[in-house]
XYZ file of C-alpha atoms in Angstrom:
727
model
C -77.250 2.633 77.778
C -74.376 0.106 77.832
C -74.336 -2.063 74.644
C -75.664 -5.630 75.167
C -73.288 -7.687 72.987
C -74.672 -10.889 71.388
C -73.126 -13.939 70.733
C -73.959 -13.461 67.018
C -75.471 -11.268 64.323
C -78.968 -12.190 62.807
C -78.925 -12.110 58.914
C -80.129 -8.441 58.353
C -80.443 -7.136 54.850
C -78.018 -6.685 51.896
C -79.436 -3.171 51.323
C -78.710 -0.235 51.998
C -74.969 -0.437 51.910
C -73.214 0.762 55.246
C -74.550 0.933 58.853
C -78.183 1.913 59.218
C -79.806 2.436 62.442
C -83.679 1.688 62.114
C -84.834 2.640 65.844
C -84.525 -0.893 67.106
C -81.033 -2.001 66.032
C -78.298 -1.511 63.216
C -78.040 -3.248 59.891
C -74.587 -3.484 58.594
C -73.910 -3.938 54.811
C -70.306 -4.406 53.103
C -69.473 -5.259 49.466
C -66.679 -7.513 48.833
C -66.784 -9.920 45.843
C -63.448 -11.734 46.753
C -63.514 -11.940 50.607
C -63.935 -15.437 52.263
C -65.111 -13.970 55.425
C -65.753 -10.536 57.015
C -65.914 -9.680 60.646
C -67.912 -6.719 62.356
C -65.540 -5.201 65.098
C -67.264 -3.325 67.899
C -65.501 -0.807 69.982
C -65.836 0.802 73.220
C -67.242 4.439 73.696
C -63.932 5.851 73.273
C -62.893 3.640 70.521
C -59.704 2.376 72.487
C -60.838 -1.232 73.192
C -62.282 -3.629 70.599
C -65.035 -5.292 72.419
C -65.885 -8.244 69.947
C -65.527 -9.407 66.410
C -68.915 -10.745 64.855
C -68.947 -12.451 61.420
C -71.348 -11.129 58.990
C -73.488 -14.297 58.650
C -74.982 -13.793 55.064
C -73.598 -12.864 51.655
C -75.985 -12.017 48.891
C -74.877 -11.083 45.753
C -71.489 -10.249 46.945
C -72.839 -7.974 49.853
C -72.152 -9.198 53.343
C -74.561 -8.341 55.817
C -75.851 -8.674 59.375
C -78.098 -7.019 62.087
C -77.190 -6.043 65.473
C -80.326 -5.605 67.653
C -80.386 -2.994 70.484
C -77.348 -1.168 68.352
C -77.649 2.615 68.624
C -76.203 5.824 67.136
C -72.860 6.434 68.535
C -71.789 2.901 68.139
C -68.230 2.796 66.810
C -67.028 0.018 64.518
C -64.828 -1.255 61.802
C -64.371 -4.188 59.860
C -61.507 -7.024 59.306
C -62.016 -8.533 55.911
C -60.412 -12.209 55.099
C -59.357 -13.569 51.878
C -56.175 -14.291 49.664
C -53.086 -12.127 50.206
C -51.915 -12.320 46.518
C -50.633 -9.035 45.286
C -49.500 -10.421 41.925
C -53.061 -11.389 41.533
C -54.603 -7.924 42.629
C -55.628 -9.187 46.127
C -54.434 -7.647 49.329
C -56.662 -9.191 52.227
C -55.349 -8.707 55.618
C -57.654 -9.385 58.558
C -55.013 -7.785 60.993
C -55.922 -4.545 59.622
C -58.865 -2.686 61.029
C -60.863 -1.261 57.807
C -62.964 1.640 57.645
C -66.494 1.119 56.271
C -66.625 2.932 52.816
C -69.942 4.041 53.805
C -68.963 5.269 56.979
C -70.755 8.704 57.931
C -68.749 9.784 60.809
C -65.388 9.362 62.142
C -64.542 8.986 65.613
C -60.743 10.524 65.479
C -58.064 11.331 63.201
C -55.835 8.637 61.989
C -52.566 7.985 63.965
C -49.620 6.931 61.630
C -47.521 3.957 62.403
C -45.893 1.026 60.335
C -48.896 -1.168 61.439
C -51.307 0.532 58.968
C -49.552 -1.162 55.990
C -50.496 -4.482 54.928
C -47.000 -5.535 54.235
C -43.656 -5.285 56.495
C -42.210 -1.765 55.309
C -38.512 -2.911 56.052
C -38.920 -6.253 54.010
C -36.678 -7.009 51.131
C -39.793 -8.372 49.335
C -41.856 -5.078 49.807
C -45.317 -5.322 49.440
C -45.430 -8.945 48.474
C -44.411 -9.657 52.235
C -47.213 -9.859 54.963
C -47.592 -7.701 58.173
C -49.466 -9.159 61.243
C -49.464 -6.196 63.302
C -53.230 -5.048 64.417
C -53.737 -1.468 63.101
C -56.741 -0.864 65.207
C -55.102 1.397 67.835
C -54.355 3.719 64.904
C -57.343 3.544 62.869
C -60.096 6.080 63.393
C -63.409 4.030 63.697
C -66.888 4.677 61.803
C -69.493 5.842 64.002
C -73.170 5.018 63.519
C -75.348 8.118 62.965
C -78.897 9.591 63.121
C -79.232 11.653 60.082
C -82.312 13.417 61.471
C -82.608 17.544 61.023
C -85.154 19.839 61.169
C -84.927 21.722 57.962
C -88.023 23.476 58.433
C -88.556 25.219 54.968
C -85.227 25.006 53.457
C -85.224 25.125 49.548
C -82.471 25.276 47.415
C -81.775 28.598 45.694
C -81.726 27.280 42.216
C -79.998 30.102 40.612
C -80.243 29.774 37.042
C -76.941 28.835 35.365
C -76.994 32.085 33.347
C -77.073 33.896 36.598
C -74.488 31.917 38.578
C -71.424 33.571 39.983
C -69.073 31.041 41.485
C -66.797 31.689 44.581
C -64.350 29.036 45.317
C -62.799 28.975 48.791
C -61.279 26.592 51.459
C -63.533 26.280 54.470
C -60.847 26.508 57.033
C -58.962 29.255 55.133
C -61.977 31.619 55.088
C -62.145 31.982 58.835
C -59.030 31.334 60.490
C -57.889 35.008 60.642
C -61.205 36.298 61.365
C -60.428 37.629 64.941
C -64.066 38.622 65.205
C -64.841 34.962 66.093
C -64.242 32.883 68.907
C -61.003 30.763 68.505
C -62.717 27.525 68.603
C -65.108 28.464 65.821
C -62.425 29.578 63.397
C -61.738 27.526 60.438
C -64.730 25.362 61.077
C -68.519 24.701 59.562
C -69.774 26.837 62.336
C -67.821 30.104 60.998
C -69.225 29.378 57.501
C -72.650 30.131 58.885
C -71.741 33.650 60.379
C -73.503 36.500 59.311
C -70.509 38.382 58.551
C -69.206 36.209 55.862
C -72.712 35.921 54.368
C -73.169 39.380 54.224
C -69.842 39.625 52.413
C -71.042 37.208 49.631
C -74.063 39.065 49.325
C -72.317 42.315 48.849
C -70.206 41.008 46.252
C -72.993 39.615 44.145
C -71.749 36.071 44.668
C -74.707 33.213 44.258
C -72.949 30.085 44.661
C -70.237 29.138 47.114
C -67.835 26.227 46.084
C -65.800 24.717 48.930
C -62.666 22.927 48.488
C -63.015 19.109 49.839
C -64.918 18.912 53.061
C -65.295 15.211 52.918
C -63.028 13.632 55.470
C -59.554 13.199 53.992
C -55.991 11.759 55.220
C -52.943 13.724 56.366
C -50.239 12.374 54.381
C -47.433 10.892 56.367
C -44.686 12.457 54.346
C -46.048 16.043 54.873
C -46.338 15.527 58.640
C -42.786 14.359 58.743
C -41.765 17.581 57.108
C -43.851 19.673 59.543
C -46.452 20.213 56.793
C -50.205 19.065 56.289
C -52.563 18.249 53.366
C -54.330 21.837 53.365
C -56.480 21.210 50.386
C -57.558 18.046 51.203
C -57.739 16.003 47.786
C -56.871 12.819 49.552
C -60.235 11.244 50.440
C -60.465 8.770 53.370
C -64.335 8.638 53.857
C -66.775 9.945 51.354
C -69.793 10.169 53.224
C -68.304 11.657 56.255
C -67.589 15.496 56.789
C -63.989 16.169 57.852
C -63.742 15.902 61.527
C -61.249 18.857 61.802
C -63.748 21.275 60.606
C -66.152 20.721 63.481
C -65.961 23.039 66.204
C -67.315 20.494 68.699
C -68.923 17.210 68.579
C -72.171 18.811 66.737
C -72.135 16.757 63.417
C -75.019 19.180 62.124
C -72.783 22.252 61.840
C -72.489 22.000 58.180
C -76.292 21.554 57.826
C -76.673 24.678 59.844
C -74.333 26.618 57.607
C -75.938 25.474 54.498
C -79.572 26.332 55.687
C -78.231 29.896 56.587
C -76.591 30.428 53.129
C -79.860 29.112 51.460
C -81.698 31.664 53.457
C -79.405 34.395 52.055
C -80.102 32.975 48.492
C -76.426 31.596 48.109
C -75.911 28.002 46.712
C -73.226 25.543 48.027
C -71.306 23.082 45.941
C -68.597 20.653 47.048
C -65.329 19.928 45.370
C -65.150 16.179 45.500
C -62.564 13.561 44.893
C -63.872 10.324 43.191
C -60.867 9.568 40.819
C -58.650 7.982 43.871
C -58.388 7.461 47.336
C -55.954 8.250 49.970
C -54.348 4.423 49.863
C -51.933 5.430 47.249
C -50.289 3.047 45.348
C -49.081 -0.446 46.135
C -46.701 0.707 48.582
C -49.550 2.659 50.301
C -51.424 1.885 53.495
C -54.291 -0.482 53.851
C -57.297 1.678 55.403
C -60.326 0.622 53.621
C -61.001 -0.273 49.908
C -57.580 -1.830 49.503
C -58.357 -4.300 52.406
C -62.179 -4.797 51.559
C -61.603 -5.771 47.881
C -58.542 -4.332 46.078
C -59.319 -5.955 42.758
C -62.856 -4.420 42.601
C -62.464 -1.074 43.639
C -59.254 -0.186 41.973
C -58.035 -0.023 38.401
C -55.208 -2.708 38.069
C -52.441 -2.924 35.251
C -54.022 -5.580 32.820
C -50.766 -7.421 32.596
C -49.616 -7.038 36.198
C -52.253 -6.666 39.004
C -49.898 -5.880 41.507
C -49.538 -2.232 40.204
C -52.289 0.363 39.796
C -53.134 2.344 36.918
C -52.502 5.875 37.622
C -54.180 8.405 35.471
C -54.469 10.736 38.426
C -51.039 11.058 39.447
C -51.935 10.103 43.002
C -50.976 6.513 43.038
C -54.482 4.826 42.179
C -57.621 5.290 40.090
C -60.925 3.993 41.273
C -62.677 1.716 38.826
C -65.887 3.508 38.184
C -66.649 0.804 35.429
C -67.213 -1.534 38.339
C -71.052 -1.200 39.240
C -70.419 -1.522 43.157
C -67.750 1.296 42.792
C -70.229 3.364 40.567
C -72.873 2.938 43.146
C -70.669 4.069 46.235
C -69.906 7.280 44.287
C -73.675 7.775 43.391
C -74.702 6.828 46.903
C -72.298 9.291 48.196
C -73.350 12.136 45.806
C -76.988 11.453 46.532
C -76.338 11.595 50.402
C -74.776 14.859 50.358
C -77.646 16.217 48.294
C -80.590 14.724 50.340
C -79.017 14.757 53.790
C -77.031 18.063 53.557
C -78.724 19.810 50.797
C -76.020 20.775 48.930
C -76.704 22.393 45.641
C -74.128 20.648 43.172
C -70.634 19.284 42.921
C -67.142 19.974 41.294
C -65.356 16.754 40.116
C -61.773 16.757 40.473
C -59.967 15.180 37.629
C -63.417 14.735 35.958
C -61.848 13.136 33.017
C -60.847 10.095 35.174
C -64.569 9.591 35.837
C -65.439 9.251 32.214
C -62.551 6.582 31.434
C -63.654 3.332 29.925
C -61.438 0.423 29.038
C -60.906 2.202 25.719
C -60.265 5.697 27.201
C -62.300 8.973 27.713
C -65.668 8.392 26.807
C -68.662 11.385 26.947
C -71.119 8.393 27.352
C -69.328 6.625 30.202
C -71.180 4.941 32.650
C -70.768 7.463 35.048
C -71.999 10.298 33.204
C -74.943 8.122 32.011
C -75.673 7.156 35.588
C -75.459 10.507 37.037
C -77.415 12.623 34.281
C -80.323 9.996 34.616
C -80.408 10.002 38.450
C -83.520 11.721 39.262
C -81.891 13.615 42.359
C -78.531 14.237 40.919
C -79.495 15.273 37.248
C -81.103 18.268 38.836
C -78.182 19.887 40.719
C -75.277 21.651 39.352
C -72.325 19.613 37.991
C -69.020 20.982 37.071
C -66.227 18.854 35.923
C -62.187 19.625 36.005
C -62.057 17.980 32.450
C -58.381 16.647 32.589
C -56.356 14.116 34.218
C -52.647 12.898 33.587
C -53.540 9.754 31.638
C -53.241 9.346 27.891
C -55.764 11.573 26.162
C -56.443 13.228 29.698
C -57.426 16.672 28.245
C -60.968 16.693 27.489
C -62.233 20.710 27.536
C -65.450 21.020 25.967
C -66.024 17.093 25.466
C -68.143 16.258 28.426
C -71.986 15.524 27.931
C -74.543 17.967 28.184
C -75.640 19.032 31.565
C -72.064 19.504 32.843
C -70.230 22.741 33.075
C -66.368 22.704 32.651
C -63.444 24.652 34.138
C -61.947 26.216 31.200
C -58.323 26.536 31.493
C -58.048 28.070 27.885
C -59.968 31.159 29.301
C -57.381 31.380 32.156
C -54.199 31.146 29.934
C -55.503 33.149 27.244
C -56.680 35.997 29.412
C -53.388 35.958 31.451
C -51.310 35.969 28.163
C -53.217 38.873 26.483
C -52.894 41.249 29.390
C -49.135 40.338 29.902
C -48.763 41.558 26.379
C -47.974 38.289 24.546
C -48.202 38.000 20.701
C -51.018 36.401 18.787
C -53.779 36.222 21.547
C -56.406 38.774 20.297
C -58.183 35.966 18.323
C -58.328 33.598 21.059
C -59.218 35.910 23.620
C -62.185 36.781 21.428
C -63.306 33.322 21.478
C -63.118 33.066 25.196
C -64.985 36.311 25.783
C -67.899 34.768 23.803
C -68.130 31.919 25.990
C -65.854 29.771 24.173
C -68.287 28.614 21.471
C -65.342 27.106 19.781
C -65.431 24.246 22.525
C -68.908 24.511 23.943
C -71.284 25.137 21.099
C -72.275 21.637 20.207
C -75.000 19.076 21.263
C -77.317 22.029 22.408
C -74.868 23.051 25.072
C -75.046 26.654 26.850
C -72.597 29.282 26.999
C -72.789 28.802 31.053
C -71.115 25.382 30.128
C -67.432 27.395 30.274
C -66.696 28.092 33.963
C -64.149 30.952 33.323
C -61.639 31.646 35.918
C -58.352 33.691 35.949
C -56.932 31.910 39.260
C -58.183 29.085 41.318
C -56.961 27.512 44.545
C -54.179 25.836 42.696
C -51.555 28.446 41.015
C -51.144 32.033 41.800
C -53.469 34.479 43.324
C -54.498 37.360 41.487
C -52.070 39.572 43.220
C -49.387 37.376 42.946
C -50.034 36.970 39.341
C -49.158 40.478 38.703
C -46.327 40.713 41.246
C -44.051 37.553 40.435
C -42.530 36.435 37.129
C -41.879 33.245 38.886
C -42.930 30.563 41.418
C -41.614 30.988 44.902
C -42.680 27.294 46.759
C -39.428 27.259 49.063
C -41.889 26.846 51.981
C -42.978 23.544 50.786
C -39.658 21.779 51.182
C -39.073 20.427 47.630
C -36.575 22.907 46.699
C -39.124 24.972 44.638
C -39.373 21.937 41.974
C -43.177 21.614 42.706
C -45.691 23.630 41.022
C -46.041 24.546 37.495
C -43.614 26.935 35.860
C -45.752 28.250 33.226
C -47.832 30.727 34.840
C -48.140 33.549 32.461
C -47.371 35.969 34.990
C -45.414 39.211 35.300
C -44.057 41.117 38.044
C -44.094 44.352 35.925
C -41.008 45.930 36.999
C -39.135 47.624 34.104
C -36.366 44.962 33.959
C -38.321 42.211 35.567
C -36.071 41.888 38.424
C -38.375 42.941 41.314
C -40.274 40.054 42.656
C -43.106 40.597 45.155
C -43.822 43.781 47.327
C -42.415 47.156 46.063
C -42.735 50.825 47.207
C -42.287 51.773 43.583
C -45.317 53.736 42.689
C -45.225 53.310 39.132
C -45.051 49.535 39.284
C -47.710 49.495 41.935
C -49.952 51.605 39.767
C -49.243 49.143 36.867
C -49.880 45.968 39.236
C -53.088 47.243 40.208
C -54.196 48.248 36.785
C -53.617 44.849 35.256
C -55.430 43.140 38.325
C -58.475 45.164 37.604
C -58.328 44.622 33.954
C -58.143 40.745 34.240
C -61.066 40.990 36.798
C -63.109 42.909 34.255
C -62.053 40.232 31.478
C -63.688 37.546 33.844
C -66.517 39.186 35.142
C -67.749 40.521 31.774
C -67.042 37.606 29.681
C -69.694 35.238 28.566
C -69.997 31.963 30.264
C -69.701 31.186 34.182
C -67.544 33.481 36.290
C -65.402 31.451 39.433
C -63.874 34.026 41.371
C -61.169 32.747 44.100
C -61.856 33.875 47.619
C -59.677 36.732 48.562
C -58.960 37.854 44.996
C -61.549 40.381 45.531
C -59.133 42.712 47.733
C -55.908 41.272 45.997
C -54.648 38.293 48.730
C -51.161 37.124 48.298
C -49.367 33.924 48.887
C -46.062 35.397 48.442
C -45.365 33.751 44.998
C -46.169 30.148 46.111
C -48.338 28.643 43.284
C -48.759 25.207 45.015
C -49.927 26.198 48.438
C -51.344 22.485 48.923
C -49.393 21.745 52.200
C -49.556 25.273 53.648
C -52.083 25.178 56.438
C -51.252 28.494 57.726
C -51.392 32.090 57.195
C -49.786 31.873 53.863
C -52.978 30.385 52.735
C -55.537 31.643 55.208
C -57.516 34.823 53.955
C -55.944 37.892 55.408
C -59.192 40.053 56.468
C -57.150 42.774 57.807
C -55.556 43.189 54.224
C -59.460 43.111 53.010
C -60.186 45.993 55.437
C -57.266 48.121 54.237
C -58.026 51.097 51.735
C -56.681 49.110 48.730
C -58.567 46.073 49.488
C -61.921 47.928 50.025
C -61.418 49.661 46.759
C -60.792 46.628 44.817
C -63.639 44.822 46.316
C -65.864 47.797 45.508
C -64.829 47.237 41.892
C -65.618 43.602 41.829
C -69.149 44.528 43.257
C -69.585 46.875 40.917
C -68.692 44.462 37.971
C -70.806 41.788 39.387
C -73.804 44.299 39.804
C -73.604 45.442 36.244
C -73.417 41.736 34.927
C -76.260 40.851 36.963
C -78.452 43.786 35.130
C -77.553 43.196 31.446
C -79.484 40.798 29.055
C -76.569 39.666 26.865
C -75.240 37.451 30.130
C -78.604 35.715 30.497
C -78.884 34.629 26.928
C -79.375 31.021 26.439
C -77.630 30.578 23.286
C -74.166 31.473 21.820
C -73.843 34.458 19.762
C -72.229 34.316 16.353
C -73.104 37.582 14.542
C -75.882 36.014 12.668
C -78.731 37.243 14.496
C -79.969 40.844 13.923
C -81.169 42.728 17.041
C -81.643 46.228 15.369
C -80.633 47.777 12.222
C -76.867 47.262 11.832
C -76.754 45.530 15.205
C -75.894 41.970 14.974
C -75.878 40.008 18.335
C -71.992 39.979 18.492
C -69.419 42.259 16.597
C -65.880 42.581 16.656
C -63.485 45.851 16.254
C -60.101 47.129 16.598
C -59.622 50.583 18.144
C -60.248 52.170 14.711
C -63.083 50.037 13.292
C -63.956 46.460 12.039
C -61.276 44.062 12.319
C -60.219 42.427 8.854
C -58.490 38.969 8.335
C -55.151 40.765 8.452
C -55.775 42.579 11.449
C -56.901 39.361 13.425
C -53.716 37.809 12.393
C -51.840 40.644 13.567
C -49.411 39.244 16.262
C -48.812 42.677 17.845
C -52.645 43.356 18.245
C -53.209 44.672 21.880
C -56.682 46.440 21.608
C -60.172 44.626 20.908
C -63.853 45.587 21.122
C -66.689 43.175 21.579
C -70.240 44.650 20.982
C -73.228 42.506 22.113
C -76.830 43.314 21.329
C -79.680 41.640 22.723
C -83.284 42.109 23.729
C -84.475 42.486 27.065
C -87.808 41.006 28.223
C -89.545 43.964 27.527
C -88.265 43.602 23.725
C -86.117 46.736 23.987
C -82.485 46.372 22.242
C -79.864 46.549 24.699
C -76.190 47.191 23.335
C -72.847 47.088 25.183
C -69.501 47.761 23.974
C -66.642 45.970 26.051
C -63.095 47.727 25.109
C -60.009 46.371 26.116
C -56.325 47.841 25.821
C -53.550 45.660 26.856
C -50.827 48.016 25.732
C -48.438 50.291 27.425
C -50.245 53.673 26.135
C -53.588 55.006 26.295
C -55.458 54.409 23.103
C -58.272 56.706 21.675
C -61.143 54.260 20.682
C -63.296 55.064 17.525
C -66.558 53.700 18.794
C -68.139 51.609 15.931
C -71.101 52.543 13.791
C -74.172 53.272 14.080
C -73.410 56.115 16.230
C -75.325 55.743 19.619
C -75.181 57.665 22.711
C -73.042 55.747 25.358
C -72.609 55.685 29.278
C -69.717 54.473 30.983
C -70.769 51.404 33.228
C -67.052 50.526 34.255
C -63.661 51.589 33.436
C -60.721 49.631 34.938
C -58.256 52.612 34.590
C -60.498 54.341 36.920
C -60.101 53.358 40.740
C -63.003 53.406 42.974
C -62.667 54.371 46.750
C -64.151 51.547 49.095
C -65.489 53.655 51.956
C -65.977 51.260 54.930
C -64.973 47.663 55.815
C -66.909 44.948 54.033
C -68.826 47.843 51.840
C -68.891 47.408 48.469
C -70.292 51.098 47.281
C -68.328 53.673 45.955
C -68.427 56.785 43.462
C -68.501 54.374 40.579
C -70.563 51.598 42.323
C -73.198 54.103 42.958
C -74.349 54.068 39.314
C -73.720 50.936 38.048
C -76.099 51.238 35.044
C -76.220 54.968 34.589
C -72.521 56.226 34.751
C -71.142 59.275 32.886
C -71.971 60.031 29.476
C -69.495 59.636 26.583
C -69.127 62.842 24.578
C -69.279 61.995 20.778
C -67.966 58.682 19.369
C -64.764 58.557 20.912
C -63.338 56.959 24.192
C -59.981 57.285 25.714
C -58.873 54.116 27.343
C -55.719 54.110 29.569
C -52.857 51.513 29.303
C -53.750 48.154 30.723
C -57.490 48.591 30.981
C -60.830 47.428 30.165
C -64.073 49.463 30.066
C -67.921 48.551 29.459
C -70.144 51.098 27.748
C -73.976 50.903 27.538
C -75.803 52.346 24.721
C -78.735 54.662 25.786
C -80.752 53.679 23.058
C -80.795 51.788 19.852
C -80.989 52.911 16.394
C -84.765 51.928 16.323
C -85.497 54.556 18.898
C -86.372 52.133 21.906
C -84.581 52.939 24.885
C -83.924 50.551 27.865
C -83.936 52.400 30.954
C -81.194 52.265 33.451
C -81.681 49.847 36.309
């Protein structure tokens, strides 16, 4: 039915913010503390023609609002906001620029770049102090009014306990772009996420929680497009409430809801990587798309001595001011929206230290943390922080408040260096294996607070970590200057001169061994393990450690490689490790182990050894220590002691480990020096996987472990005679 355009809006209500259809009409509400006038602009069904401009008639407590009778879902709109254009005082109002509603729940189309998107004249010698009068509406995406109703049926969150959580970090598009069994228009979309084949892959691996890189609508950077590249990762948010339009296979906005419902039905949680530290508008030379033109001085943190410029703790040009109550409200409303409307199970916060910044710096009691942790909806979902940013005092690993888990880059760096053979790593690795109690054991936090990872989307893949000594980012068009130089990687060639693929069998064998050892360290350490998608079969980015702009086969998952014999074998080994982890009590313990609790005679909850016996202070300090044994003891729910030994050998030769007293009967659950055959595409069973808790028996009290290898042993019985049956 065609929209009947009124002469004016009725007053409406100041809450809720955004555009909301009530069955009779649409209420519009927009925050701006410094605006002098706000116009609602309505557009034709195709978004090309501006039909009218209607002033929002009321402003209550800095909320501008109005009501459109007979308005319906599907209506396209934007705002023009009047006020002073005074960049020196932090104000950048320009009513010639059509602005996206910060609460927009759907976008009409992608943004089309043009000079008219900027509030100033790009070629003016006065720079951003000049004023541009061109209309940006033809280039801008329009906000679309939506009806959020969806039949969820009996959908319930899996609510996997933190102690049993295994995270799989993935890029939504990259997961399926090379899935030849899917229709072309489905690949790279939310619809592919719901494909039974992918769900089954996660289940066979033993994944409990899927973490998606940003799926909120984001901007394609002009400079990347000019270089023939794209913003692949999506850390440049344009709309905090709207799904990325490029991830829809058609015009069905509910595709993500369907995918989440199917994942939930399979017992798999869904977390979203979210970017509330900055927006896509950049610094003072960036475009005027939304927040900058609505109320720049309120939404952004500006330099206190020169409000023309932005505080840039994020390294992305600007920083949202979460100390402002309306900005904080926007973020919390957005988070709550994704939980309540899309049923997501939690969030990973990009540059989380920025979100905890107050005027004096990072504060574990910052308003954002306090508001989040007391929220009756948000306090019950999984919350993960990337605990650093680029500002002063930005490195805050272990300092977030209780209720948060944190990415632990110290685990990543220490594990990489230990297995590379660096000196002085044994003591640090012991701390990481035990859940990083030195960082997290305070304020009654739990071992799951440490999110352990070897790789993530940012950096080398696992296969590249053992195949390249240096980065190879030439495809990014920055002369290999971008991306970190400190990768703690090695190519494992005798002279360090063979980068990438090789036919040398000795090098290939060593690389495969180190890969399996790194995976064993990750998946059998205490804390919350995070696996990066594709590492389970050894995917490569050909040495690119900063593939943020590579929206192509370099970044997309290669499922043909996953189906190769080598890919299936490594996948089978990962599944074996996760099956073991799920069945051992120590990984479910709610408290850190320090060796102070006796589980059985001569068996404290945590003990450390070298290959030949207990470690003394001198041996801990030995820079060349390449072996380590962690013994864990815990009581199962039945009360029986369960004892494991994790043996690590980062040396160049096999080592004959003397198993520590008391003498117990041991079985081998996993040994990374023993390859597993992966029988068929997608299968995760093999000779070793068939016996994940009842492997071969160790003869006597010695165990020979190969070079660059890790093994896990399980005691058949404890000294008190109690036996924990194999599961």
